Amino acid sequence: MLMMKNIHKTYHAGKPNAFEALKGIDLEIEEGEMVAIIGKSGAGKSTLLHVIACIDSFECGTYQIGKLSVDSMNEHNLAEIRNELIGLVMQDFALIEDFTALDNILLPLEFASPKKKNRRDLARNALQEVGLTECANKRVSYLSGGQKQRVAIARAIINDPAVILADEPTGALDSKTAQEIMDLLKSMNHRGKTIIIVTHDMEIARQCDRMIEIVDGQLRNA
Amino acid sequence: MIAKLAWKNLFLNPVMYVLMIVQMVVIYFIVISMTSSVLSRFSYYLPFKEELKKDGTFYSFFYAADPDTGLVGTTTDALSEKLKGDPTIAASYLAWLYYPEQKGERDPIFVSMDEFWLTVYQPEMENGHWFNELSRNAAAIPIVVSQNEEGISVGDIIELRAFGTEQSVNCEVIGILKEGARILSYQIPSDGKTSCKNLYQNYYYTVEQTPLFILPQPALDTNVVNTQLHGSFMISYPENASEQIKEENHAYLTKMTAHCKITFPDLYRNSMNYIFEQCKTLSPILIAVLIMTLVCTMSVNALSVKRQLYHYAVYYICGLRWKHCVFINLLTSLYISAFSLLLTIILLIGSQQTVFLQESVISLGIWQIMLCLLMMLIYLGFSIVLPIQLLQGITPNTILRSN
């Protein structure tokens, strides 16, 4: 499903403050797996997730999603991957607070090409899947942290992506709500989605099929 | 989709965008004011632009009399015959008329002008229109009147009487001059520095207390109405006219009390000097305004982009490219700048009804609109350049974390 070989990523390359965040990452994740990437703060786990999500670049190495080779793609194709193949859930939700929940969920559908005709119905279905039907027309700023994260998950699954990436999805939530979000991600996984979660919380990581530890930019099976 | 998101952006930060619109309206107003200010300096010269390219001389007469006969009656045709070298002349006259129904203490002034003076410049009217019918075949002679106590208004047929012959001259009032309207002067100073600005005067009835009646000279029957050369006079020569002919004509006209003489090249040079001096006076303000405008434009744009970066990062992770985010920013700026321009125009038109703007040189014309559009282009240029600069080499995650 997802294969990386010898991925290197350096911040501020060529400058005195250059910092190599990923040092030759080799990673293979099968379709339908639920994987946790763990590691200390600054170890490179978020950087790895962002490279997987195609929102950050890398200097060398090869990266494949399915049969698509990401390393040779242009900006247009990378945007298509972010839109169609990957759903991203961020710790701070990355929602537009002044939009309604429905409008936030609609964004990936609006950017998709060709545009689907029943976009609002699809968005309502996604909200139903995360159990937030009643909040469809509420502005995100009025929702609780847990509800916001559910909206973010609904947005991540709206285009029916193969992979859902979650960067500390429970980091801003209390333990009860965090477990609800984990249950939601697990249910997505049971329906065949590949889930990759970055977390420093071992409770969360243990609920995944596999844990991968990243130490100083290098992977180690935990 | 991009247009829709740009539109939605406006409602995400309504307070900020209202402030930006206010700022843009102020910028447009400053641009319009400054442009009007510069153009007002050109407005004296522009009506005479073509004429001043010719070889000729400008004179001003003061109750002229024929040097041969001593009589005051003069016509353009008669004068043309007496001048040598087949020159083209444009004269203005005092018409020997009176208004039997005069109510004010001071006698009205009756000025008749050749076609050139009537068509070269049109004063501002309060009612009616300026001359577009100069024919003497009309049943009533068209006439334009200043503000007056006689209650004369547009459409009135008034009866004037000719001194000497006592014959009636029927006139139809086609227009009433605005109070303080700039008219072509019939009293030109002779200080040697005469520029086109001196060819005009503002006519305030409330100051002069004398109603002014302006008639087209070609429509007057000079057998009935006596006319006396007075005020502005222009003579232009064909290309081959000799200096001797010009000097002879000048001597003749001087005998007719021409008290101000200035050649077209000198009038042109003086007019240009006047415009240059005025622009030089205005230039520090212009430069300051330009710098202020550019700084405002940049700060407005930077503020807008900074506020929008978070949204652009969200759009990016949902599958949009930075390029599209720049377009969204451009369109948002276009909506703001176009709406601000529209609002400025509406406010300006509304304000022109107020006393303050009626008395000012601020006006709305093609140049003002063009410069506002140029300002809009600069603003839109910044709205492309700034997000490109800000988004260069940055990841959406960095933006999301910083918010």
GROMACS .gro file of N, CA and C in nm, chain A residues 67-180:
model
  342
   67LYS      N    1   0.043   0.215  -0.662
   67LYS     CA    2   0.138   0.204  -0.773
   67LYS      C    3   0.194   0.340  -0.813
   68LEU      N    4   0.156   0.442  -0.737
   68LEU     CA    5   0.199   0.578  -0.773
   68LEU      C    6   0.330   0.613  -0.706
   69SER      N    7   0.421   0.667  -0.787
   69SER     CA    8   0.550   0.706  -0.734
   69SER      C    9   0.548   0.855  -0.700
   70VAL      N   10   0.546   0.885  -0.570
   70VAL     CA   11   0.530   1.024  -0.524
   70VAL      C   12   0.654   1.108  -0.556
   71ASP      N   13   0.773   1.048  -0.547
   71ASP     CA   14   0.896   1.126  -0.562
   71ASP      C   15   0.912   1.191  -0.700
   72SER      N   16   0.841   1.140  -0.799
   72SER     CA   17   0.857   1.201  -0.932
   72SER      C   18   0.734   1.286  -0.970
   73MET      N   19   0.651   1.317  -0.873
   73MET     CA   20   0.527   1.389  -0.905
   73MET      C   21   0.544   1.541  -0.902
   74ASN      N   22   0.463   1.607  -0.986
   74ASN     CA   23   0.463   1.754  -0.983
   74ASN      C   24   0.359   1.803  -0.882
   75GLU      N   25   0.352   1.934  -0.866
   75GLU     CA   26   0.261   1.995  -0.767
   75GLU      C   27   0.115   1.956  -0.790
   76HIS      N   28   0.078   1.950  -0.917
   76HIS     CA   29  -0.061   1.920  -0.952
   76HIS      C   30  -0.097   1.779  -0.905
   77ASN      N   31  -0.007   1.683  -0.933
   77ASN     CA   32  -0.036   1.544  -0.894
   77ASN      C   33  -0.034   1.526  -0.743
   78LEU      N   34   0.058   1.597  -0.676
   78LEU     CA   35   0.063   1.589  -0.530
   78LEU      C   36  -0.067   1.641  -0.468
   79ALA      N   37  -0.120   1.749  -0.527
   79ALA     CA   38  -0.247   1.804  -0.477
   79ALA      C   39  -0.359   1.702  -0.497
   80GLU      N   40  -0.354   1.630  -0.608
   80GLU     CA   41  -0.456   1.525  -0.633
   80GLU      C   42  -0.447   1.415  -0.528
   81ILE      N   43  -0.323   1.379  -0.492
   81ILE     CA   44  -0.305   1.274  -0.390
   81ILE      C   45  -0.360   1.321  -0.256
   82ARG      N   46  -0.328   1.444  -0.219
   82ARG     CA   47  -0.379   1.498  -0.092
   82ARG      C   48  -0.532   1.500  -0.092
   83ASN      N   49  -0.586   1.523  -0.209
   83ASN     CA   50  -0.731   1.535  -0.218
   83ASN      C   51  -0.803   1.399  -0.223
   84GLU      N   52  -0.743   1.304  -0.295
   84GLU     CA   53  -0.816   1.180  -0.323
   84GLU      C   54  -0.768   1.059  -0.243
   85LEU      N   55  -0.637   1.050  -0.222
   85LEU     CA   56  -0.584   0.926  -0.162
   85LEU      C   57  -0.557   0.937  -0.013
   86ILE      N   58  -0.544   1.060   0.036
   86ILE     CA   59  -0.505   1.076   0.177
   86ILE      C   60  -0.604   1.166   0.250
   87GLY      N   61  -0.642   1.121   0.369
   87GLY     CA   62  -0.723   1.206   0.457
   87GLY      C   63  -0.637   1.242   0.577
   88LEU      N   64  -0.629   1.372   0.608
   88LEU     CA   65  -0.538   1.414   0.715
   88LEU      C   66  -0.616   1.471   0.834
   89VAL      N   67  -0.581   1.420   0.953
   89VAL     CA   68  -0.643   1.470   1.077
   89VAL      C   69  -0.530   1.529   1.162
   90MET      N   70  -0.548   1.656   1.202
   90MET     CA   71  -0.440   1.723   1.276
   90MET      C   72  -0.477   1.738   1.424
   91GLN      N   73  -0.374   1.755   1.506
   91GLN     CA   74  -0.397   1.769   1.651
   91GLN      C   75  -0.489   1.888   1.683
   92ASP      N   76  -0.464   2.000   1.613
   92ASP     CA   77  -0.546   2.120   1.638
   92ASP      C   78  -0.658   2.132   1.536
   93PHE      N   79  -0.697   2.022   1.481
   93PHE     CA   80  -0.815   2.007   1.394
   93PHE      C   81  -0.800   2.065   1.252
   94ALA      N   82  -0.733   2.178   1.238
   94ALA     CA   83  -0.716   2.244   1.108
   94ALA      C   84  -0.850   2.263   1.038
   95LEU      N   85  -0.944   2.320   1.112
   95LEU     CA   86  -1.075   2.351   1.054
   95LEU      C   87  -1.089   2.503   1.042
   96ILE      N   88  -1.177   2.545   0.957
   96ILE     CA   89  -1.204   2.689   0.947
   96ILE      C   90  -1.318   2.720   1.043
   97GLU      N   91  -1.282   2.790   1.148
   97GLU     CA   92  -1.374   2.810   1.261
   97GLU      C   93  -1.504   2.880   1.223
   98ASP      N   94  -1.497   2.971   1.124
   98ASP     CA   95  -1.617   3.047   1.088
   98ASP      C   96  -1.704   2.977   0.985
   99PHE      N   97  -1.658   2.865   0.933
   99PHE     CA   98  -1.741   2.785   0.843
   99PHE      C   99  -1.827   2.691   0.929
  100THR      N  100  -1.936   2.644   0.873
  100THR     CA  101  -2.014   2.541   0.944
  100THR      C  102  -1.941   2.408   0.930
  101ALA      N  103  -1.982   2.311   1.011
  101ALA     CA  104  -1.921   2.178   1.002
  101ALA      C  105  -1.936   2.123   0.861
  102LEU      N  106  -2.055   2.141   0.805
  102LEU     CA  107  -2.082   2.090   0.670
  102LEU      C  108  -1.990   2.155   0.566
  103ASP      N  109  -1.973   2.287   0.577
  103ASP     CA  110  -1.887   2.358   0.480
  103ASP      C  111  -1.742   2.311   0.490
  104ASN      N  112  -1.695   2.284   0.614
  104ASN     CA  113  -1.559   2.232   0.630
  104ASN      C  114  -1.545   2.097   0.564
  105ILE      N  115  -1.645   2.011   0.584
  105ILE     CA  116  -1.638   1.875   0.529
  105ILE      C  117  -1.645   1.877   0.377
  106LEU      N  118  -1.715   1.977   0.325
  106LEU     CA  119  -1.732   1.988   0.179
  106LEU      C  120  -1.604   2.026   0.106
  107LEU      N  121  -1.507   2.086   0.179
  107LEU     CA  122  -1.388   2.142   0.111
  107LEU      C  123  -1.319   2.043   0.017
  108PRO      N  124  -1.282   1.920   0.064
  108PRO     CA  125  -1.213   1.829  -0.028
  108PRO      C  126  -1.298   1.792  -0.150
  109LEU      N  127  -1.431   1.786  -0.129
  109LEU     CA  128  -1.519   1.755  -0.243
  109LEU      C  129  -1.520   1.870  -0.343
  110GLU      N  130  -1.514   1.993  -0.291
  110GLU     CA  131  -1.514   2.109  -0.380
  110GLU      C  132  -1.386   2.117  -0.462
  111PHE      N  133  -1.274   2.069  -0.403
  111PHE     CA  134  -1.145   2.076  -0.473
  111PHE      C  135  -1.124   1.957  -0.566
  112ALA      N  136  -1.210   1.854  -0.555
  112ALA     CA  137  -1.191   1.732  -0.636
  112ALA      C  138  -1.227   1.759  -0.781
  113SER      N  139  -1.165   1.685  -0.867
  113SER     CA  140  -1.195   1.697  -1.010
  113SER      C  141  -1.206   1.556  -1.069
  114PRO      N  142  -1.314   1.516  -1.135
  114PRO     CA  143  -1.435   1.597  -1.157
  114PRO      C  144  -1.517   1.608  -1.030
  115LYS      N  145  -1.602   1.710  -1.027
  115LYS     CA  146  -1.683   1.733  -0.907
  115LYS      C  147  -1.800   1.635  -0.901
  116LYS      N  148  -1.822   1.582  -0.782
  116LYS     CA  149  -1.936   1.492  -0.766
  116LYS      C  150  -2.064   1.575  -0.753
  117LYS      N  151  -2.175   1.516  -0.799
  117LYS     CA  152  -2.300   1.594  -0.802
  117LYS      C  153  -2.366   1.601  -0.665
  118ASN      N  154  -2.359   1.491  -0.590
  118ASN     CA  155  -2.433   1.486  -0.463
  118ASN      C  156  -2.343   1.520  -0.344
  119ARG      N  157  -2.272   1.632  -0.357
  119ARG     CA  158  -2.170   1.664  -0.256
  119ARG      C  159  -2.228   1.683  -0.116
  120ARG      N  160  -2.339   1.754  -0.109
  120ARG     CA  161  -2.396   1.780   0.025
  120ARG      C  162  -2.446   1.651   0.090
  121ASP      N  163  -2.500   1.559   0.010
  121ASP     CA  164  -2.547   1.430   0.066
  121ASP      C  165  -2.428   1.351   0.119
  122LEU      N  166  -2.319   1.351   0.041
  122LEU     CA  167  -2.198   1.280   0.085
  122LEU      C  168  -2.146   1.339   0.216
  123ALA      N  169  -2.150   1.471   0.225
  123ALA     CA  170  -2.101   1.537   0.346
  123ALA      C  171  -2.189   1.501   0.466
  124ARG      N  172  -2.319   1.496   0.443
  124ARG     CA  173  -2.411   1.459   0.554
  124ARG      C  174  -2.387   1.314   0.596
  125ASN      N  175  -2.362   1.228   0.498
  125ASN     CA  176  -2.332   1.087   0.530
  125ASN      C  177  -2.206   1.076   0.616
  126ALA      N  178  -2.104   1.158   0.577
  126ALA     CA  179  -1.978   1.154   0.653
  126ALA      C  180  -2.002   1.201   0.797
  127LEU      N  181  -2.086   1.304   0.810
  127LEU     CA  182  -2.119   1.353   0.945
  127LEU      C  183  -2.192   1.246   1.025
  128GLN      N  184  -2.279   1.171   0.955
  128GLN     CA  185  -2.353   1.064   1.022
  128GLN      C  186  -2.257   0.956   1.071
  129GLU      N  187  -2.156   0.928   0.986
  129GLU     CA  188  -2.058   0.825   1.023
  129GLU      C  189  -1.983   0.861   1.151
  130VAL      N  190  -1.957   0.991   1.169
  130VAL     CA  191  -1.884   1.031   1.291
  130VAL      C  192  -1.980   1.072   1.403
  131GLY      N  193  -2.109   1.055   1.378
  131GLY     CA  194  -2.210   1.080   1.482
  131GLY      C  195  -2.235   1.226   1.512
  132LEU      N  196  -2.231   1.308   1.409
  132LEU     CA  197  -2.249   1.453   1.432
  132LEU      C  198  -2.357   1.514   1.343
  133THR      N  199  -2.458   1.436   1.308
  133THR     CA  200  -2.559   1.483   1.214
  133THR      C  201  -2.622   1.616   1.260
  134GLU      N  202  -2.643   1.626   1.389
  134GLU     CA  203  -2.716   1.744   1.441
  134GLU      C  204  -2.631   1.872   1.436
  135CYS      N  205  -2.500   1.855   1.413
  135CYS     CA  206  -2.411   1.974   1.412
  135CYS      C  207  -2.380   2.024   1.272
  136ALA      N  208  -2.447   1.969   1.173
  136ALA     CA  209  -2.411   2.001   1.034
  136ALA      C  210  -2.403   2.151   1.008
  137ASN      N  211  -2.502   2.224   1.055
  137ASN     CA  212  -2.507   2.367   1.020
  137ASN      C  213  -2.456   2.458   1.132
  138LYS      N  214  -2.389   2.396   1.229
  138LYS     CA  215  -2.331   2.478   1.337
  138LYS      C  216  -2.193   2.527   1.295
  139ARG      N  217  -2.161   2.649   1.334
  139ARG     CA  218  -2.025   2.698   1.307
  139ARG      C  219  -1.928   2.620   1.394
  140VAL      N  220  -1.813   2.587   1.338
  140VAL     CA  221  -1.714   2.505   1.409
  140VAL      C  222  -1.672   2.569   1.541
  141SER      N  223  -1.670   2.703   1.543
  141SER     CA  224  -1.626   2.772   1.666
  141SER      C  225  -1.717   2.741   1.785
  142TYR      N  226  -1.840   2.696   1.756
  142TYR     CA  227  -1.933   2.664   1.864
  142TYR      C  228  -1.924   2.519   1.910
  143LEU      N  229  -1.839   2.438   1.844
  143LEU     CA  230  -1.830   2.295   1.877
  143LEU      C  231  -1.723   2.270   1.984
  144SER      N  232  -1.739   2.157   2.054
  144SER     CA  233  -1.638   2.118   2.154
  144SER      C  234  -1.517   2.057   2.083
  145GLY      N  235  -1.408   2.036   2.158
  145GLY     CA  236  -1.286   1.978   2.099
  145GLY      C  237  -1.312   1.843   2.035
  146GLY      N  238  -1.389   1.757   2.105
  146GLY     CA  239  -1.420   1.626   2.051
  146GLY      C  240  -1.501   1.634   1.923
  147GLN      N  241  -1.597   1.725   1.925
  147GLN     CA  242  -1.682   1.742   1.805
  147GLN      C  243  -1.599   1.794   1.688
  148LYS      N  244  -1.508   1.885   1.719
  148LYS     CA  245  -1.422   1.939   1.612
  148LYS      C  246  -1.338   1.828   1.549
  149GLN      N  247  -1.285   1.740   1.637
  149GLN     CA  248  -1.202   1.633   1.582
  149GLN      C  249  -1.285   1.537   1.498
  150ARG      N  250  -1.412   1.516   1.538
  150ARG     CA  251  -1.500   1.431   1.457
  150ARG      C  252  -1.526   1.497   1.320
  151VAL      N  253  -1.543   1.630   1.322
  151VAL     CA  254  -1.562   1.701   1.194
  151VAL      C  255  -1.436   1.682   1.107
  152ALA      N  256  -1.318   1.692   1.171
  152ALA     CA  257  -1.192   1.675   1.097
  152ALA      C  258  -1.183   1.534   1.038
  153ILE      N  259  -1.230   1.435   1.115
  153ILE     CA  260  -1.228   1.296   1.064
  153ILE      C  261  -1.328   1.283   0.949
  154ALA      N  262  -1.446   1.342   0.966
  154ALA     CA  263  -1.546   1.336   0.858
  154ALA      C  264  -1.489   1.398   0.730
  155ARG      N  265  -1.416   1.511   0.746
  155ARG     CA  266  -1.354   1.575   0.629
  155ARG      C  267  -1.247   1.483   0.568
  156ALA      N  268  -1.174   1.411   0.656
  156ALA     CA  269  -1.067   1.323   0.607
  156ALA      C  270  -1.121   1.205   0.526
  157ILE      N  271  -1.243   1.161   0.560
  157ILE     CA  272  -1.295   1.041   0.491
  157ILE      C  273  -1.390   1.075   0.376
  158ILE      N  274  -1.421   1.202   0.358
  158ILE     CA  275  -1.527   1.241   0.263
  158ILE      C  276  -1.498   1.195   0.119
  159ASN      N  277  -1.369   1.197   0.080
  159ASN     CA  278  -1.336   1.157  -0.057
  159ASN      C  279  -1.302   1.008  -0.066
  160ASP      N  280  -1.335   0.935   0.041
  160ASP     CA  281  -1.309   0.792   0.049
  160ASP      C  282  -1.162   0.758   0.018
  161PRO      N  283  -1.069   0.819   0.095
  161PRO     CA  284  -0.926   0.797   0.068
  161PRO      C  285  -0.881   0.659   0.113
  162ALA      N  286  -0.769   0.613   0.059
  162ALA     CA  287  -0.718   0.482   0.097
  162ALA      C  288  -0.650   0.489   0.234
  163VAL      N  289  -0.588   0.606   0.263
  163VAL     CA  290  -0.510   0.620   0.386
  163VAL      C  291  -0.561   0.738   0.468
  164ILE      N  292  -0.574   0.713   0.600
  164ILE     CA  293  -0.605   0.825   0.690
  164ILE      C  294  -0.483   0.846   0.779
  165LEU      N  295  -0.431   0.970   0.776
  165LEU     CA  296  -0.315   1.003   0.858
  165LEU      C  297  -0.360   1.093   0.973
  166ALA      N  298  -0.321   1.059   1.093
  166ALA     CA  299  -0.364   1.138   1.207
  166ALA      C  300  -0.242   1.182   1.288
  167ASP      N  301  -0.222   1.314   1.298
  167ASP     CA  302  -0.108   1.369   1.371
  167ASP      C  303  -0.154   1.409   1.511
  168GLU      N  304  -0.119   1.327   1.611
  168GLU     CA  305  -0.162   1.348   1.750
  168GLU      C  306  -0.312   1.379   1.756
  169PRO      N  307  -0.398   1.290   1.707
  169PRO     CA  308  -0.541   1.324   1.696
  169PRO      C  309  -0.609   1.341   1.830
  170THR      N  310  -0.546   1.289   1.936
  170THR     CA  311  -0.611   1.298   2.068
  170THR      C  312  -0.536   1.393   2.160
  171GLY      N  313  -0.434   1.458   2.106
  171GLY     CA  314  -0.345   1.542   2.187
  171GLY      C  315  -0.417   1.657   2.256
  172ALA      N  316  -0.524   1.707   2.195
  172ALA     CA  317  -0.591   1.824   2.253
  172ALA      C  318  -0.722   1.785   2.323
  173LEU      N  319  -0.738   1.653   2.350
  173LEU     CA  320  -0.867   1.606   2.404
  173LEU      C  321  -0.849   1.541   2.540
  174ASP      N  322  -0.958   1.538   2.618
  174ASP     CA  323  -0.953   1.467   2.746
  174ASP      C  324  -0.955   1.316   2.718
  175SER      N  325  -0.927   1.235   2.817
  175SER     CA  326  -0.906   1.091   2.793
  175SER      C  327  -1.033   1.021   2.743
  176LYS      N  328  -1.149   1.062   2.792
  176LYS     CA  329  -1.275   0.998   2.748
  176LYS      C  330  -1.300   1.029   2.599
  177THR      N  331  -1.287   1.157   2.566
  177THR     CA  332  -1.309   1.197   2.427
  177THR      C  333  -1.201   1.135   2.337
  178ALA      N  334  -1.078   1.128   2.390
  178ALA     CA  335  -0.968   1.069   2.313
  178ALA      C  336  -1.001   0.925   2.277
  179GLN      N  337  -1.057   0.852   2.374
  179GLN     CA  338  -1.092   0.713   2.347
  179GLN      C  339  -1.204   0.703   2.242
  180GLU      N  340  -1.298   0.797   2.248
  180GLU     CA  341  -1.408   0.799   2.149
  180GLU      C  342  -1.350   0.819   2.008
   0.00000   0.00000   0.00000
